[in-house]
CSV table of N, CA and C in Angstrom, one decimal:
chain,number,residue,atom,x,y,z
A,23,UNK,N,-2.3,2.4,-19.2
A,23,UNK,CA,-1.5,1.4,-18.4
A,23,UNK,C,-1.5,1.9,-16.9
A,24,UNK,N,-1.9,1.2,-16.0
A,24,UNK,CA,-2.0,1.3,-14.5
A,24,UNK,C,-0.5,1.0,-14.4
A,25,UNK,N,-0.2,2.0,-12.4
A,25,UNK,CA,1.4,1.7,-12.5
A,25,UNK,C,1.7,1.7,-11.0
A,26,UNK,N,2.3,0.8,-10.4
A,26,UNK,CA,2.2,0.2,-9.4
A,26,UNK,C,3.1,1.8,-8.5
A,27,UNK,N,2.1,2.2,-7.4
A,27,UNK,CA,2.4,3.5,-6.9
A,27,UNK,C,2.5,3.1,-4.9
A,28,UNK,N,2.8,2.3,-4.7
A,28,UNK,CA,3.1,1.9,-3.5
A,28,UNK,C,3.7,0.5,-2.9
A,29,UNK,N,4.0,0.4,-1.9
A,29,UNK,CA,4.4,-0.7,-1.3
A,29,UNK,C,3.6,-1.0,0.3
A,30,UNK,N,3.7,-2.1,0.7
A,30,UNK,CA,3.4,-2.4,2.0
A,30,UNK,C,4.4,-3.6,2.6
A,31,UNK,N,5.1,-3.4,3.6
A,31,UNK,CA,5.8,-4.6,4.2
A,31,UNK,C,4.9,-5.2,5.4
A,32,UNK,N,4.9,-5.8,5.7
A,32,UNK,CA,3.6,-6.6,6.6
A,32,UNK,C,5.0,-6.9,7.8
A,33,UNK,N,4.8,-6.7,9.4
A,33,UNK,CA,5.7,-7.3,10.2
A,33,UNK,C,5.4,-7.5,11.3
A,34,UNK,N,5.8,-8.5,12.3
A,34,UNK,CA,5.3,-9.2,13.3
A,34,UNK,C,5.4,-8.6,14.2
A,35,UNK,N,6.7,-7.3,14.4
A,35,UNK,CA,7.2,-6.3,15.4
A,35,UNK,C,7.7,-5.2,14.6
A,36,UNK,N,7.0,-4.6,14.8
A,36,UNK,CA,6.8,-3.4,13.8
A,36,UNK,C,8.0,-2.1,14.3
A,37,UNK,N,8.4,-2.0,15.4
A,37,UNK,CA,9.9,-1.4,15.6
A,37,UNK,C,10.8,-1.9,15.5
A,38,UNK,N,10.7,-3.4,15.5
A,38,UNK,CA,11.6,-3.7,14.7
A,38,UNK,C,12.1,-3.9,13.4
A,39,UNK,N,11.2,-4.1,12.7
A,39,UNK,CA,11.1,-3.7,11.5
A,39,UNK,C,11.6,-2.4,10.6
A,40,UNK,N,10.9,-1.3,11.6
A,40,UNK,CA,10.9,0.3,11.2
A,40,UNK,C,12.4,0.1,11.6
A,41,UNK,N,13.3,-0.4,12.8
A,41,UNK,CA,14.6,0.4,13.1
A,41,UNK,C,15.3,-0.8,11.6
A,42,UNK,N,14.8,-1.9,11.2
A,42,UNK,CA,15.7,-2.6,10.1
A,42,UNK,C,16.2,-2.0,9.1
A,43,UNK,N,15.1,-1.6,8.6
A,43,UNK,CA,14.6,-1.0,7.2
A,43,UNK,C,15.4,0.5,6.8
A,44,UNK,N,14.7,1.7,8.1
A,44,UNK,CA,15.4,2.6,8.4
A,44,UNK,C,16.8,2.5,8.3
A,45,UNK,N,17.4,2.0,9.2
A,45,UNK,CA,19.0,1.5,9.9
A,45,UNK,C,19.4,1.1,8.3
A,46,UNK,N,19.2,-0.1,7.3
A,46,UNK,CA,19.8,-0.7,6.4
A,46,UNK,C,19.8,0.9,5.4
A,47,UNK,N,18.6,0.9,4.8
A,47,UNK,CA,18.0,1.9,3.4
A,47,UNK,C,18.1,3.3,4.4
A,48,UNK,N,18.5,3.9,5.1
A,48,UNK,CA,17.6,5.1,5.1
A,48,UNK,C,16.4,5.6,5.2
A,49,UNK,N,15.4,5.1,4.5
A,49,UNK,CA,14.0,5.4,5.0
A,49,UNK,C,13.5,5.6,5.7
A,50,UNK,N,12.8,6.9,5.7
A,50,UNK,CA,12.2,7.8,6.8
A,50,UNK,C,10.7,6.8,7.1
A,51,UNK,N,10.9,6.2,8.2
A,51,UNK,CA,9.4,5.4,9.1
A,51,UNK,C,8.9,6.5,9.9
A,52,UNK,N,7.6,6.6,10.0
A,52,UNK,CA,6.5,7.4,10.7
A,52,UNK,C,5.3,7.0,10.8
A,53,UNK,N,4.8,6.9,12.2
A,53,UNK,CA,3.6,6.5,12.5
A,53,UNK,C,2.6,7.2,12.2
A,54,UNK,N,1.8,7.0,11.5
A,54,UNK,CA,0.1,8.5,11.4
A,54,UNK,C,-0.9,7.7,11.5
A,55,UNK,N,-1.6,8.7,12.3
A,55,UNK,CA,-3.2,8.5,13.1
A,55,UNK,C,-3.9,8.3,11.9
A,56,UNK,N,-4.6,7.1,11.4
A,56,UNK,CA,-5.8,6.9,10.4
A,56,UNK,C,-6.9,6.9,11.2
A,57,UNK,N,-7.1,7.4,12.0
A,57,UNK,CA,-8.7,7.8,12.7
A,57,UNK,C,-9.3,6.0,13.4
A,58,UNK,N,-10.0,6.9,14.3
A,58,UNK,CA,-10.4,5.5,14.7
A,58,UNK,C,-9.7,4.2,15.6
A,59,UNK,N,-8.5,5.2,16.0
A,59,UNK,CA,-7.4,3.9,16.7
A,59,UNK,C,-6.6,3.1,16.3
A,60,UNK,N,-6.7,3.4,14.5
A,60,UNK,CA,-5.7,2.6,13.8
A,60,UNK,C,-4.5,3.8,13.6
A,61,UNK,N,-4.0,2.7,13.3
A,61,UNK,CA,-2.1,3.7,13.5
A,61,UNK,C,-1.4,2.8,12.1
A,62,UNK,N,-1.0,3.8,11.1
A,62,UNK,CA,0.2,3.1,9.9
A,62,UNK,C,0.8,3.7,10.0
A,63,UNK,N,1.8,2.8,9.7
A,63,UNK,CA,3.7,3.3,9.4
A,63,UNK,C,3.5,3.8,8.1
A,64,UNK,N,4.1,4.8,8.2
A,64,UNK,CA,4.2,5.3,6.5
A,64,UNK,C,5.9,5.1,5.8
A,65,UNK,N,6.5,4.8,4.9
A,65,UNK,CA,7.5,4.8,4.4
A,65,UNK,C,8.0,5.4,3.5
A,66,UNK,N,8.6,6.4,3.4
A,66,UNK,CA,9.5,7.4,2.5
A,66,UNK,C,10.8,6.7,2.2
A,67,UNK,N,11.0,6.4,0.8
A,67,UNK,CA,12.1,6.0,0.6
A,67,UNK,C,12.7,7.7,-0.4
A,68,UNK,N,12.4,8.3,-1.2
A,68,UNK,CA,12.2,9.4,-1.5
A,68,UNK,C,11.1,10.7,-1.1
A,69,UNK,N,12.4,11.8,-1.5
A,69,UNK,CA,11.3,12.9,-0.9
A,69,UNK,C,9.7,12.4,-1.8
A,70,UNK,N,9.3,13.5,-1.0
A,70,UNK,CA,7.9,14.0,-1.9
A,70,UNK,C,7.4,14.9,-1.9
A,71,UNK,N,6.9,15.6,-2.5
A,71,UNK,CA,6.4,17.1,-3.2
A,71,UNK,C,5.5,17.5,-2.4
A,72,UNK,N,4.2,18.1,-2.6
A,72,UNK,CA,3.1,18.7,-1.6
A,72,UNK,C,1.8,18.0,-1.7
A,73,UNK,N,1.6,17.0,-2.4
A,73,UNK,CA,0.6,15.9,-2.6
A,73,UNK,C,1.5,14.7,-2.5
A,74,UNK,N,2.8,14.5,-1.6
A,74,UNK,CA,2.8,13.4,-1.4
A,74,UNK,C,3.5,12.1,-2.1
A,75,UNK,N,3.3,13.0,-3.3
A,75,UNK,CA,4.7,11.9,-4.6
A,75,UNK,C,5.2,11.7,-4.5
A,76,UNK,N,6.3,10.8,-5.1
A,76,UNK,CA,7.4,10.3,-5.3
A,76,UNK,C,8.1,11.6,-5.8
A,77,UNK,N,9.5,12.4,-5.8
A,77,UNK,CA,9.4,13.3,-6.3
A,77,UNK,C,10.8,12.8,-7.8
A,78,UNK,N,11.1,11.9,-7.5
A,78,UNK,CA,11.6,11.1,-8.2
A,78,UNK,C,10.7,10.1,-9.4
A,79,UNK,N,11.3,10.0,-10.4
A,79,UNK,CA,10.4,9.0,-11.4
A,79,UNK,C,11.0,7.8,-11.4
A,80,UNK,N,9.7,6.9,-11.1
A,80,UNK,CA,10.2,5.5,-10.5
A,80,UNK,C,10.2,4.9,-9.8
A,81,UNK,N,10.5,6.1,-8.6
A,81,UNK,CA,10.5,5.6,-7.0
A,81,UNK,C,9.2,5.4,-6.7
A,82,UNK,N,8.9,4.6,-5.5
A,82,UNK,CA,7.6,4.6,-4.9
A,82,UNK,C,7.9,4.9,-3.3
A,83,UNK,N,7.1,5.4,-2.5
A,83,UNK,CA,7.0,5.0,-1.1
A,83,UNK,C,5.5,4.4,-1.0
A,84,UNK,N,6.3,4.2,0.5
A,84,UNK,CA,4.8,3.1,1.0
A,84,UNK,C,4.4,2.9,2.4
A,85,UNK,N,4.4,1.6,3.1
A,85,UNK,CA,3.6,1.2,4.4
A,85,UNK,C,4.5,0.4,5.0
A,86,UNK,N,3.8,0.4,6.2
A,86,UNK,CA,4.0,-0.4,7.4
A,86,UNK,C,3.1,-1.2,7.6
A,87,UNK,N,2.7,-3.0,8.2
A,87,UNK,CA,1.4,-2.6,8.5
A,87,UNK,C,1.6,-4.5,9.6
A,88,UNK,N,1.0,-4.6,10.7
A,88,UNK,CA,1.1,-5.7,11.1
A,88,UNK,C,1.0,-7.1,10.1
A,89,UNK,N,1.1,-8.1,10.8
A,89,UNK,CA,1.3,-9.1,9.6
A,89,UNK,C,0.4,-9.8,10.3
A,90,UNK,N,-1.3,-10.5,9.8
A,90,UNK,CA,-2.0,-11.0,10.2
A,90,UNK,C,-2.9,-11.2,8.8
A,91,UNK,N,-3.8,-12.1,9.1
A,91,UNK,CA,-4.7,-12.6,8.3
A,91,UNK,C,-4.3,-13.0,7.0
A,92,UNK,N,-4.7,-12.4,5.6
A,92,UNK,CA,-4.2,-12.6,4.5
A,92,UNK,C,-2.9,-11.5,3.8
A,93,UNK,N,-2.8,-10.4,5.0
A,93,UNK,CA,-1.3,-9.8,4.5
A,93,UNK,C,-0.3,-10.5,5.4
A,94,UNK,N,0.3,-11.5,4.6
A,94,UNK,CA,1.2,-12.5,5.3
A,94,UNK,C,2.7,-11.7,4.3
A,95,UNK,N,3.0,-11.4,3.1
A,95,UNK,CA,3.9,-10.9,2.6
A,95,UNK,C,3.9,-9.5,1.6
A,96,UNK,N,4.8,-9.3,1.7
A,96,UNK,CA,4.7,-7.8,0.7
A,96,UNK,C,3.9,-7.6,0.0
A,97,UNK,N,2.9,-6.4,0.0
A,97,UNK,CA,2.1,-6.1,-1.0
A,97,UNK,C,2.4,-5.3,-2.0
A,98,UNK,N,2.2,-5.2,-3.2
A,98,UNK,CA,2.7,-4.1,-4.2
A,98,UNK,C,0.9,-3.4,-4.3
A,99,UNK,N,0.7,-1.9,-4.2
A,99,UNK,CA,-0.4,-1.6,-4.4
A,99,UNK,C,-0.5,-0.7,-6.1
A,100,UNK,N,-1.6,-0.8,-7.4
A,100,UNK,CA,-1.5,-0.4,-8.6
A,100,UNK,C,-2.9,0.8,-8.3
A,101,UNK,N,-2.4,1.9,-9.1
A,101,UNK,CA,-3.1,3.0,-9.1
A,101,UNK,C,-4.3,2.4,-10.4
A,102,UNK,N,-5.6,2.7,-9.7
A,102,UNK,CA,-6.7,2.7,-11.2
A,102,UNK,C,-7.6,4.1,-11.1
A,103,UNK,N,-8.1,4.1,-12.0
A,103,UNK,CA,-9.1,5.4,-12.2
A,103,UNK,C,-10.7,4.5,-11.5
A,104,UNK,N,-10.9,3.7,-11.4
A,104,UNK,CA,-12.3,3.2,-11.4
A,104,UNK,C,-11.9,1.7,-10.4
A,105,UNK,N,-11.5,2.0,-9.1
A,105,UNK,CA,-11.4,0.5,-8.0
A,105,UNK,C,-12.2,-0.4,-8.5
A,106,UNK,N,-14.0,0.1,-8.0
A,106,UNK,CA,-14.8,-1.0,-8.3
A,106,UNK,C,-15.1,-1.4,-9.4
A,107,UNK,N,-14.3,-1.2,-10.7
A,107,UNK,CA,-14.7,-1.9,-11.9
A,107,UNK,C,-13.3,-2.6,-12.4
A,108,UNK,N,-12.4,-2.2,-11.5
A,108,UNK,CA,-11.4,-3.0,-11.8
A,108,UNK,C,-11.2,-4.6,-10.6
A,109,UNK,N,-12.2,-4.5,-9.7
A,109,UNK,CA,-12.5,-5.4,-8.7
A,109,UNK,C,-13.4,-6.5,-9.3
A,110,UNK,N,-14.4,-6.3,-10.7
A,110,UNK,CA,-15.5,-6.4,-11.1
A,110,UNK,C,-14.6,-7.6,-12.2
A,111,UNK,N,-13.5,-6.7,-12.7
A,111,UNK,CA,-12.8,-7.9,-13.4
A,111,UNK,C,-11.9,-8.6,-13.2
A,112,UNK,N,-11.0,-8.4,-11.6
A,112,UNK,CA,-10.5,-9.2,-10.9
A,112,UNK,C,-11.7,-10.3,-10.7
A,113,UNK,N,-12.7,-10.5,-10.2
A,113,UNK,CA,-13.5,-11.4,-10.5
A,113,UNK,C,-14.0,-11.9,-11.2
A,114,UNK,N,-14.1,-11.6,-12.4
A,114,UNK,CA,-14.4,-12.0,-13.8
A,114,UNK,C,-13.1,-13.1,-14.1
A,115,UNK,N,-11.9,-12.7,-13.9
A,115,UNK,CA,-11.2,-13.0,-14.5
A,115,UNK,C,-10.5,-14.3,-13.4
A,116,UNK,N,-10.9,-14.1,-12.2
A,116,UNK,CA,-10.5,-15.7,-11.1
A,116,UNK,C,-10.3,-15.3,-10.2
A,117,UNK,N,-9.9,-13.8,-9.7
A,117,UNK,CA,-9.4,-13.8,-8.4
A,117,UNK,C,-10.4,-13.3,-7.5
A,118,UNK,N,-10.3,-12.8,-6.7
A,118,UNK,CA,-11.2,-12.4,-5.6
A,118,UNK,C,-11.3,-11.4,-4.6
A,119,UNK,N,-12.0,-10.6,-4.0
A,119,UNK,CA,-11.9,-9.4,-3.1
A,119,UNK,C,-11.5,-9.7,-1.8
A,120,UNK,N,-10.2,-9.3,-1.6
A,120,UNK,CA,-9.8,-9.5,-0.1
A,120,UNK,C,-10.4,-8.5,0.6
A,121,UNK,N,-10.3,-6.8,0.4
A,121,UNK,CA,-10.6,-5.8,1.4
A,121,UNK,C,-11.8,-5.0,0.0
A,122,UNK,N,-13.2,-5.0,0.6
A,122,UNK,CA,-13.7,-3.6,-0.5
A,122,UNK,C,-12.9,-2.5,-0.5
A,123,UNK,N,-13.4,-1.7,-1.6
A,123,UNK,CA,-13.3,-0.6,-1.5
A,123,UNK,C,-13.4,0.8,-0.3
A,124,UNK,N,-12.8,1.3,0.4
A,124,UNK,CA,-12.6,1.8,1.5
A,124,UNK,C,-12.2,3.4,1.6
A,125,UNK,N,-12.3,4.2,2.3
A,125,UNK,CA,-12.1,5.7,2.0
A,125,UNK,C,-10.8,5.6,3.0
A,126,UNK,N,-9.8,6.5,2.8
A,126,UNK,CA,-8.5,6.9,3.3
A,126,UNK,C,-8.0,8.6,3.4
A,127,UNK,N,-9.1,8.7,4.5
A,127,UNK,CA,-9.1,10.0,5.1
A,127,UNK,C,-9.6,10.7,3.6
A,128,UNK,N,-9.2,12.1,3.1
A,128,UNK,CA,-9.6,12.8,1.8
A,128,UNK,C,-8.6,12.6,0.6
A,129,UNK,N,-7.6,11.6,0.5
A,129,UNK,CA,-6.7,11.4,0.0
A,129,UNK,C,-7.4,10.6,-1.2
A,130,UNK,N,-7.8,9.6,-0.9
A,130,UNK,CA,-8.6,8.4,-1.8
A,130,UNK,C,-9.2,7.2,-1.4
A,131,UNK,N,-9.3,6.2,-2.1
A,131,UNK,CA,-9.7,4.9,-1.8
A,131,UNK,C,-8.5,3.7,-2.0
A,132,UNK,N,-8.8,3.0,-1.3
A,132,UNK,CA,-7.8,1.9,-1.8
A,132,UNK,C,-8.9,-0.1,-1.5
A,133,UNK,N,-8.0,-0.7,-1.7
A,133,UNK,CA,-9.0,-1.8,-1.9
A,133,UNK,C,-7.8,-3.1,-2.2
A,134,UNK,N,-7.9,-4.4,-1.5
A,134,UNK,CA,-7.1,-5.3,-1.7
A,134,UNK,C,-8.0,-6.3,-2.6
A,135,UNK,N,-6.8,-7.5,-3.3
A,135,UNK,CA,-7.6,-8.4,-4.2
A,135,UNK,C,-6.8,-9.5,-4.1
A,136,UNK,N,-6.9,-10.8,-4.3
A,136,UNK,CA,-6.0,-12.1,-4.3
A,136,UNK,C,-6.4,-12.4,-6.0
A,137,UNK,N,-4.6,-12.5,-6.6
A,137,UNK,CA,-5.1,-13.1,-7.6
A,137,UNK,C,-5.1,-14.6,-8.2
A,138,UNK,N,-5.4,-14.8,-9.7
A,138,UNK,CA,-5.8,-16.4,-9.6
A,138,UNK,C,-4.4,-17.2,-9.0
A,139,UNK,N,-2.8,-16.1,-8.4
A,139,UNK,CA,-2.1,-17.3,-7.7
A,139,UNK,C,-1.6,-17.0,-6.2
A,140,UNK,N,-3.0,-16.6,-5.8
A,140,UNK,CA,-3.1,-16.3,-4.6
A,140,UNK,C,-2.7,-15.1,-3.9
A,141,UNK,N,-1.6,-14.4,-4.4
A,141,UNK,CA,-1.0,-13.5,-3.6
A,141,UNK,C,-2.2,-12.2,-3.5
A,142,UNK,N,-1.8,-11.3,-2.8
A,142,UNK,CA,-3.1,-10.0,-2.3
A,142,UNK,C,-2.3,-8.9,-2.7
A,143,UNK,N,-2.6,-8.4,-3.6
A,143,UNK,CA,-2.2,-7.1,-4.2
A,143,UNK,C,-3.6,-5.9,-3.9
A,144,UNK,N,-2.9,-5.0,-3.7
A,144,UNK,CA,-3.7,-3.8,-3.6
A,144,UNK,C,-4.0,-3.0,-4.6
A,145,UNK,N,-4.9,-1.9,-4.4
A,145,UNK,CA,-5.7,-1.2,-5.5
A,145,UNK,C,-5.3,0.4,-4.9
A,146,UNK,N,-5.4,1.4,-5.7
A,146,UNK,CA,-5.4,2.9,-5.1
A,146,UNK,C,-6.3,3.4,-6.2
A,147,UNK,N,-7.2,4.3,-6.1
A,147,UNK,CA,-7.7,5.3,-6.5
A,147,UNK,C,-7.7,7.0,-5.7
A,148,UNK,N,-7.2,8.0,-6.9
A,148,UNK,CA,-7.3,8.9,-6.1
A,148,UNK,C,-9.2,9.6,-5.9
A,149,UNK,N,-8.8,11.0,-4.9
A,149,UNK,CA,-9.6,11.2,-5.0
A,149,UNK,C,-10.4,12.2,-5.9
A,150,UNK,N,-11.4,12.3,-5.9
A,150,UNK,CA,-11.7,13.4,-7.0
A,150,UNK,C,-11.3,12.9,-8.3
């Protein structure tokens, strides 16, 4: 069973956002350099261990990320062992590939999908 290991809030003003979220929940917002000129908010709602876990069972953290194109609302992202064959039957089965498959620094891959009721949920694979 795959198990949903992140989040993404999508926002039109993204300090604003970070001081809402922060200010309401506590969560620790931080900006990191993904190479290339792109910049994500990262979101800790719980610590995390030395790979970055939840160190809690249950919890997830997650993202920041501008709100444009087809991430218009919250994404939930699900961990698979195999992106592109779970992409193969998102297709099969009605929906469609929003983002390929994509590398995320040495960490892993991740990949978005719309399903047959539109919404864009994300994919994670680690790496190795």
């Amino acid at each position: 069973m795959d198990k949903v290991v992140h989040f993404e809030i999508p926002a039109d003003d993204q300090a604003r956002a970070k001081e809402f979220y922060s200010s309401i929940f506590e969560w620790e917002v931080n900006d990191a350099d993904m190479g290339g000129g792109v910049v994500y908010t990262t979101v800790k709602t719980v610590a995390t261990d030395e790979t970055m876990q939840a160190k809690e069972p249950g919890a997830i953290n997650g993202g920041m990320m501008q709100r444009q194109g087809r991430f218009t609302a919250p994404v939930v992202t699900i961990e698979t062992d195999d992106i592109e064959s779970t992409l193969q039957q998102v297709e099969k089965l009605g929906g469609a590939v929003v983002e390929p498959k994509m590398a995320v620094g040495e960490m892993g891959f991740a990949a978005y999908f719309s399903d047959t009721e539109g919404n864009v949920v994300g994919l994670w694979q680690n790496a190795g």
